[in-house]
Amino acid sequence: MGAGFRKDSPKLREAFNDYLEQTRRDGTYSRMVQKYYPTVFTCFEDFFTANNP
């Protein structure tokens, strides 16, 4: 899963990065992943452990 942005849209990319950072901080990101992709925590445990703010 990923997000792509046009090279001439740096403000959009920055806004998305801010949103993603906020959702990771407040737990929304983990709740959405748990709801829609619950097995990913098992498959990519290192990613979620290492990148958890």
JSON list of N, CA and C in Angstrom, two decimals:
[
{"chain": "A", "resi": 1, "resn": "MET", "atom": "N", "xyz": [0.84, -1.15, 0.00]},
{"chain": "A", "resi": 1, "resn": "MET", "atom": "CA", "xyz": [0.00, 0.00, 0.00]},
{"chain": "A", "resi": 1, "resn": "MET", "atom": "C", "xyz": [0.90, 1.23, 0.00]},
{"chain": "A", "resi": 2, "resn": "GLY", "atom": "N", "xyz": [0.50, 2.22, -0.73]},
{"chain": "A", "resi": 2, "resn": "GLY", "atom": "CA", "xyz": [1.31, 3.42, -0.76]},
{"chain": "A", "resi": 2, "resn": "GLY", "atom": "C", "xyz": [0.51, 4.58, -1.31]},
{"chain": "A", "resi": 3, "resn": "ALA", "atom": "N", "xyz": [1.09, 5.73, -1.28]},
{"chain": "A", "resi": 3, "resn": "ALA", "atom": "CA", "xyz": [0.47, 6.93, -1.82]},
{"chain": "A", "resi": 3, "resn": "ALA", "atom": "C", "xyz": [1.46, 7.59, -2.76]},
{"chain": "A", "resi": 4, "resn": "GLY", "atom": "N", "xyz": [0.98, 8.05, -3.88]},
{"chain": "A", "resi": 4, "resn": "GLY", "atom": "CA", "xyz": [1.85, 8.72, -4.84]},
{"chain": "A", "resi": 4, "resn": "GLY", "atom": "C", "xyz": [1.36, 10.13, -5.11]},
{"chain": "A", "resi": 5, "resn": "PHE", "atom": "N", "xyz": [2.30, 11.01, -5.37]},
{"chain": "A", "resi": 5, "resn": "PHE", "atom": "CA", "xyz": [1.96, 12.41, -5.62]},
{"chain": "A", "resi": 5, "resn": "PHE", "atom": "C", "xyz": [2.77, 12.92, -6.81]},
{"chain": "A", "resi": 6, "resn": "ARG", "atom": "N", "xyz": [2.20, 13.80, -7.56]},
{"chain": "A", "resi": 6, "resn": "ARG", "atom": "CA", "xyz": [2.90, 14.40, -8.69]},
{"chain": "A", "resi": 6, "resn": "ARG", "atom": "C", "xyz": [4.09, 15.21, -8.17]},
{"chain": "A", "resi": 7, "resn": "LYS", "atom": "N", "xyz": [5.14, 15.24, -8.95]},
{"chain": "A", "resi": 7, "resn": "LYS", "atom": "CA", "xyz": [6.33, 16.00, -8.54]},
{"chain": "A", "resi": 7, "resn": "LYS", "atom": "C", "xyz": [6.03, 17.48, -8.38]},
{"chain": "A", "resi": 8, "resn": "ASP", "atom": "N", "xyz": [5.04, 17.97, -9.11]},
{"chain": "A", "resi": 8, "resn": "ASP", "atom": "CA", "xyz": [4.72, 19.39, -9.01]},
{"chain": "A", "resi": 8, "resn": "ASP", "atom": "C", "xyz": [3.64, 19.67, -7.95]},
{"chain": "A", "resi": 9, "resn": "SER", "atom": "N", "xyz": [3.47, 18.73, -7.01]},
{"chain": "A", "resi": 9, "resn": "SER", "atom": "CA", "xyz": [2.50, 18.90, -5.91]},
{"chain": "A", "resi": 9, "resn": "SER", "atom": "C", "xyz": [3.15, 18.71, -4.54]},
{"chain": "A", "resi": 10, "resn": "PRO", "atom": "N", "xyz": [4.22, 19.44, -4.25]},
{"chain": "A", "resi": 10, "resn": "PRO", "atom": "CA", "xyz": [4.90, 19.22, -2.97]},
{"chain": "A", "resi": 10, "resn": "PRO", "atom": "C", "xyz": [4.04, 19.60, -1.76]},
{"chain": "A", "resi": 11, "resn": "LYS", "atom": "N", "xyz": [3.15, 20.57, -1.91]},
{"chain": "A", "resi": 11, "resn": "LYS", "atom": "CA", "xyz": [2.30, 20.96, -0.78]},
{"chain": "A", "resi": 11, "resn": "LYS", "atom": "C", "xyz": [1.30, 19.86, -0.45]},
{"chain": "A", "resi": 12, "resn": "LEU", "atom": "N", "xyz": [0.81, 19.18, -1.46]},
{"chain": "A", "resi": 12, "resn": "LEU", "atom": "CA", "xyz": [-0.11, 18.07, -1.23]},
{"chain": "A", "resi": 12, "resn": "LEU", "atom": "C", "xyz": [0.61, 16.93, -0.51]},
{"chain": "A", "resi": 13, "resn": "ARG", "atom": "N", "xyz": [1.82, 16.62, -0.96]},
{"chain": "A", "resi": 13, "resn": "ARG", "atom": "CA", "xyz": [2.61, 15.57, -0.31]},
{"chain": "A", "resi": 13, "resn": "ARG", "atom": "C", "xyz": [2.91, 15.95, 1.15]},
{"chain": "A", "resi": 14, "resn": "GLU", "atom": "N", "xyz": [3.24, 17.19, 1.38]},
{"chain": "A", "resi": 14, "resn": "GLU", "atom": "CA", "xyz": [3.53, 17.65, 2.74]},
{"chain": "A", "resi": 14, "resn": "GLU", "atom": "C", "xyz": [2.29, 17.56, 3.63]},
{"chain": "A", "resi": 15, "resn": "ALA", "atom": "N", "xyz": [1.14, 17.94, 3.09]},
{"chain": "A", "resi": 15, "resn": "ALA", "atom": "CA", "xyz": [-0.11, 17.85, 3.86]},
{"chain": "A", "resi": 15, "resn": "ALA", "atom": "C", "xyz": [-0.43, 16.39, 4.19]},
{"chain": "A", "resi": 16, "resn": "PHE", "atom": "N", "xyz": [-0.22, 15.50, 3.23]},
{"chain": "A", "resi": 16, "resn": "PHE", "atom": "CA", "xyz": [-0.46, 14.08, 3.48]},
{"chain": "A", "resi": 16, "resn": "PHE", "atom": "C", "xyz": [0.48, 13.56, 4.55]},
{"chain": "A", "resi": 17, "resn": "ASN", "atom": "N", "xyz": [1.76, 13.91, 4.46]},
{"chain": "A", "resi": 17, "resn": "ASN", "atom": "CA", "xyz": [2.73, 13.47, 5.46]},
{"chain": "A", "resi": 17, "resn": "ASN", "atom": "C", "xyz": [2.35, 13.97, 6.86]},
{"chain": "A", "resi": 18, "resn": "ASP", "atom": "N", "xyz": [1.87, 15.20, 6.94]},
{"chain": "A", "resi": 18, "resn": "ASP", "atom": "CA", "xyz": [1.43, 15.74, 8.23]},
{"chain": "A", "resi": 18, "resn": "ASP", "atom": "C", "xyz": [0.24, 14.94, 8.76]},
{"chain": "A", "resi": 19, "resn": "TYR", "atom": "N", "xyz": [-0.71, 14.64, 7.87]},
{"chain": "A", "resi": 19, "resn": "TYR", "atom": "CA", "xyz": [-1.87, 13.84, 8.26]},
{"chain": "A", "resi": 19, "resn": "TYR", "atom": "C", "xyz": [-1.44, 12.46, 8.74]},
{"chain": "A", "resi": 20, "resn": "LEU", "atom": "N", "xyz": [-0.57, 11.81, 7.98]},
{"chain": "A", "resi": 20, "resn": "LEU", "atom": "CA", "xyz": [-0.12, 10.47, 8.34]},
{"chain": "A", "resi": 20, "resn": "LEU", "atom": "C", "xyz": [0.60, 10.48, 9.68]},
{"chain": "A", "resi": 21, "resn": "GLU", "atom": "N", "xyz": [1.44, 11.47, 9.90]},
{"chain": "A", "resi": 21, "resn": "GLU", "atom": "CA", "xyz": [2.15, 11.58, 11.18]},
{"chain": "A", "resi": 21, "resn": "GLU", "atom": "C", "xyz": [1.16, 11.75, 12.34]},
{"chain": "A", "resi": 22, "resn": "GLN", "atom": "N", "xyz": [0.16, 12.58, 12.14]},
{"chain": "A", "resi": 22, "resn": "GLN", "atom": "CA", "xyz": [-0.84, 12.81, 13.18]},
{"chain": "A", "resi": 22, "resn": "GLN", "atom": "C", "xyz": [-1.62, 11.53, 13.48]},
{"chain": "A", "resi": 23, "resn": "THR", "atom": "N", "xyz": [-2.02, 10.80, 12.45]},
{"chain": "A", "resi": 23, "resn": "THR", "atom": "CA", "xyz": [-2.79, 9.57, 12.67]},
{"chain": "A", "resi": 23, "resn": "THR", "atom": "C", "xyz": [-1.94, 8.51, 13.36]},
{"chain": "A", "resi": 24, "resn": "ARG", "atom": "N", "xyz": [-0.66, 8.51, 13.12]},
{"chain": "A", "resi": 24, "resn": "ARG", "atom": "CA", "xyz": [0.22, 7.55, 13.81]},
{"chain": "A", "resi": 24, "resn": "ARG", "atom": "C", "xyz": [0.37, 7.94, 15.27]},
{"chain": "A", "resi": 25, "resn": "ARG", "atom": "N", "xyz": [0.47, 9.24, 15.54]},
{"chain": "A", "resi": 25, "resn": "ARG", "atom": "CA", "xyz": [0.61, 9.71, 16.92]},
{"chain": "A", "resi": 25, "resn": "ARG", "atom": "C", "xyz": [-0.63, 9.45, 17.75]},
{"chain": "A", "resi": 26, "resn": "ASP", "atom": "N", "xyz": [-1.80, 9.69, 17.16]},
{"chain": "A", "resi": 26, "resn": "ASP", "atom": "CA", "xyz": [-3.02, 9.55, 17.96]},
{"chain": "A", "resi": 26, "resn": "ASP", "atom": "C", "xyz": [-3.64, 8.15, 17.93]},
{"chain": "A", "resi": 27, "resn": "GLY", "atom": "N", "xyz": [-3.01, 7.22, 17.21]},
{"chain": "A", "resi": 27, "resn": "GLY", "atom": "CA", "xyz": [-3.46, 5.84, 17.20]},
{"chain": "A", "resi": 27, "resn": "GLY", "atom": "C", "xyz": [-4.47, 5.49, 16.12]},
{"chain": "A", "resi": 28, "resn": "THR", "atom": "N", "xyz": [-4.92, 6.48, 15.35]},
{"chain": "A", "resi": 28, "resn": "THR", "atom": "CA", "xyz": [-5.88, 6.23, 14.29]},
{"chain": "A", "resi": 28, "resn": "THR", "atom": "C", "xyz": [-5.33, 5.28, 13.24]},
{"chain": "A", "resi": 29, "resn": "TYR", "atom": "N", "xyz": [-4.07, 5.46, 12.88]},
{"chain": "A", "resi": 29, "resn": "TYR", "atom": "CA", "xyz": [-3.45, 4.61, 11.86]},
{"chain": "A", "resi": 29, "resn": "TYR", "atom": "C", "xyz": [-3.48, 3.15, 12.28]},
{"chain": "A", "resi": 30, "resn": "SER", "atom": "N", "xyz": [-3.07, 2.86, 13.49]},
{"chain": "A", "resi": 30, "resn": "SER", "atom": "CA", "xyz": [-3.07, 1.48, 13.99]},
{"chain": "A", "resi": 30, "resn": "SER", "atom": "C", "xyz": [-4.48, 0.90, 14.04]},
{"chain": "A", "resi": 31, "resn": "ARG", "atom": "N", "xyz": [-5.45, 1.71, 14.44]},
{"chain": "A", "resi": 31, "resn": "ARG", "atom": "CA", "xyz": [-6.83, 1.23, 14.49]},
{"chain": "A", "resi": 31, "resn": "ARG", "atom": "C", "xyz": [-7.35, 0.90, 13.09]},
{"chain": "A", "resi": 32, "resn": "MET", "atom": "N", "xyz": [-7.03, 1.73, 12.11]},
{"chain": "A", "resi": 32, "resn": "MET", "atom": "CA", "xyz": [-7.47, 1.45, 10.74]},
{"chain": "A", "resi": 32, "resn": "MET", "atom": "C", "xyz": [-6.79, 0.19, 10.19]},
{"chain": "A", "resi": 33, "resn": "VAL", "atom": "N", "xyz": [-5.51, 0.06, 10.44]},
{"chain": "A", "resi": 33, "resn": "VAL", "atom": "CA", "xyz": [-4.79, -1.14, 9.99]},
{"chain": "A", "resi": 33, "resn": "VAL", "atom": "C", "xyz": [-5.37, -2.37, 10.66]},
{"chain": "A", "resi": 34, "resn": "GLN", "atom": "N", "xyz": [-5.62, -2.29, 11.95]},
{"chain": "A", "resi": 34, "resn": "GLN", "atom": "CA", "xyz": [-6.20, -3.42, 12.69]},
{"chain": "A", "resi": 34, "resn": "GLN", "atom": "C", "xyz": [-7.56, -3.81, 12.12]},
{"chain": "A", "resi": 35, "resn": "LYS", "atom": "N", "xyz": [-8.34, -2.82, 11.75]},
{"chain": "A", "resi": 35, "resn": "LYS", "atom": "CA", "xyz": [-9.69, -3.09, 11.23]},
{"chain": "A", "resi": 35, "resn": "LYS", "atom": "C", "xyz": [-9.65, -3.73, 9.85]},
{"chain": "A", "resi": 36, "resn": "TYR", "atom": "N", "xyz": [-8.83, -3.20, 8.95]},
{"chain": "A", "resi": 36, "resn": "TYR", "atom": "CA", "xyz": [-8.85, -3.64, 7.55]},
{"chain": "A", "resi": 36, "resn": "TYR", "atom": "C", "xyz": [-7.78, -4.66, 7.19]},
{"chain": "A", "resi": 37, "resn": "TYR", "atom": "N", "xyz": [-6.67, -4.69, 7.90]},
{"chain": "A", "resi": 37, "resn": "TYR", "atom": "CA", "xyz": [-5.56, -5.61, 7.61]},
{"chain": "A", "resi": 37, "resn": "TYR", "atom": "C", "xyz": [-4.99, -6.19, 8.90]},
{"chain": "A", "resi": 38, "resn": "PRO", "atom": "N", "xyz": [-5.78, -6.89, 9.68]},
{"chain": "A", "resi": 38, "resn": "PRO", "atom": "CA", "xyz": [-5.33, -7.33, 11.01]},
{"chain": "A", "resi": 38, "resn": "PRO", "atom": "C", "xyz": [-4.10, -8.23, 11.01]},
{"chain": "A", "resi": 39, "resn": "THR", "atom": "N", "xyz": [-3.89, -9.02, 9.98]},
{"chain": "A", "resi": 39, "resn": "THR", "atom": "CA", "xyz": [-2.74, -9.93, 9.97]},
{"chain": "A", "resi": 39, "resn": "THR", "atom": "C", "xyz": [-1.43, -9.22, 9.67]},
{"chain": "A", "resi": 40, "resn": "VAL", "atom": "N", "xyz": [-1.49, -7.99, 9.21]},
{"chain": "A", "resi": 40, "resn": "VAL", "atom": "CA", "xyz": [-0.25, -7.29, 8.87]},
{"chain": "A", "resi": 40, "resn": "VAL", "atom": "C", "xyz": [0.63, -7.08, 10.09]},
{"chain": "A", "resi": 41, "resn": "PHE", "atom": "N", "xyz": [0.05, -6.98, 11.28]},
{"chain": "A", "resi": 41, "resn": "PHE", "atom": "CA", "xyz": [0.85, -6.81, 12.49]},
{"chain": "A", "resi": 41, "resn": "PHE", "atom": "C", "xyz": [1.72, -8.04, 12.73]},
{"chain": "A", "resi": 42, "resn": "THR", "atom": "N", "xyz": [1.22, -9.20, 12.36]},
{"chain": "A", "resi": 42, "resn": "THR", "atom": "CA", "xyz": [1.98, -10.44, 12.50]},
{"chain": "A", "resi": 42, "resn": "THR", "atom": "C", "xyz": [3.04, -10.54, 11.41]},
{"chain": "A", "resi": 43, "resn": "CYS", "atom": "N", "xyz": [2.66, -10.23, 10.19]},
{"chain": "A", "resi": 43, "resn": "CYS", "atom": "CA", "xyz": [3.58, -10.37, 9.05]},
{"chain": "A", "resi": 43, "resn": "CYS", "atom": "C", "xyz": [4.70, -9.33, 9.06]},
{"chain": "A", "resi": 44, "resn": "PHE", "atom": "N", "xyz": [4.40, -8.14, 9.54]},
{"chain": "A", "resi": 44, "resn": "PHE", "atom": "CA", "xyz": [5.38, -7.04, 9.53]},
{"chain": "A", "resi": 44, "resn": "PHE", "atom": "C", "xyz": [5.54, -6.44, 10.92]},
{"chain": "A", "resi": 45, "resn": "GLU", "atom": "N", "xyz": [5.67, -7.30, 11.91]},
{"chain": "A", "resi": 45, "resn": "GLU", "atom": "CA", "xyz": [5.79, -6.86, 13.29]},
{"chain": "A", "resi": 45, "resn": "GLU", "atom": "C", "xyz": [6.92, -5.87, 13.50]},
{"chain": "A", "resi": 46, "resn": "ASP", "atom": "N", "xyz": [8.07, -6.12, 12.86]},
{"chain": "A", "resi": 46, "resn": "ASP", "atom": "CA", "xyz": [9.22, -5.21, 13.02]},
{"chain": "A", "resi": 46, "resn": "ASP", "atom": "C", "xyz": [8.91, -3.80, 12.55]},
{"chain": "A", "resi": 47, "resn": "PHE", "atom": "N", "xyz": [8.19, -3.68, 11.45]},
{"chain": "A", "resi": 47, "resn": "PHE", "atom": "CA", "xyz": [7.84, -2.36, 10.92]},
{"chain": "A", "resi": 47, "resn": "PHE", "atom": "C", "xyz": [6.99, -1.59, 11.93]},
{"chain": "A", "resi": 48, "resn": "PHE", "atom": "N", "xyz": [5.96, -2.24, 12.46]},
{"chain": "A", "resi": 48, "resn": "PHE", "atom": "CA", "xyz": [5.06, -1.56, 13.37]},
{"chain": "A", "resi": 48, "resn": "PHE", "atom": "C", "xyz": [5.69, -1.29, 14.72]},
{"chain": "A", "resi": 49, "resn": "THR", "atom": "N", "xyz": [6.62, -2.11, 15.13]},
{"chain": "A", "resi": 49, "resn": "THR", "atom": "CA", "xyz": [7.33, -1.88, 16.39]},
{"chain": "A", "resi": 49, "resn": "THR", "atom": "C", "xyz": [8.34, -0.77, 16.24]},
{"chain": "A", "resi": 50, "resn": "ALA", "atom": "N", "xyz": [9.15, -0.83, 15.18]},
{"chain": "A", "resi": 50, "resn": "ALA", "atom": "CA", "xyz": [10.23, 0.13, 14.97]},
{"chain": "A", "resi": 50, "resn": "ALA", "atom": "C", "xyz": [9.71, 1.52, 14.60]},
{"chain": "A", "resi": 51, "resn": "ASN", "atom": "N", "xyz": [8.58, 1.60, 13.92]},
{"chain": "A", "resi": 51, "resn": "ASN", "atom": "CA", "xyz": [8.07, 2.89, 13.44]},
{"chain": "A", "resi": 51, "resn": "ASN", "atom": "C", "xyz": [6.92, 3.43, 14.27]},
{"chain": "A", "resi": 52, "resn": "ASN", "atom": "N", "xyz": [6.72, 2.89, 15.44]},
{"chain": "A", "resi": 52, "resn": "ASN", "atom": "CA", "xyz": [5.65, 3.35, 16.29]},
{"chain": "A", "resi": 52, "resn": "ASN", "atom": "C", "xyz": [6.14, 4.53, 17.13]},
{"chain": "A", "resi": 53, "resn": "PRO", "atom": "N", "xyz": [5.56, 5.71, 16.90]},
{"chain": "A", "resi": 53, "resn": "PRO", "atom": "CA", "xyz": [6.03, 6.89, 17.64]},
{"chain": "A", "resi": 53, "resn": "PRO", "atom": "C", "xyz": [5.75, 6.84, 19.11]}
]
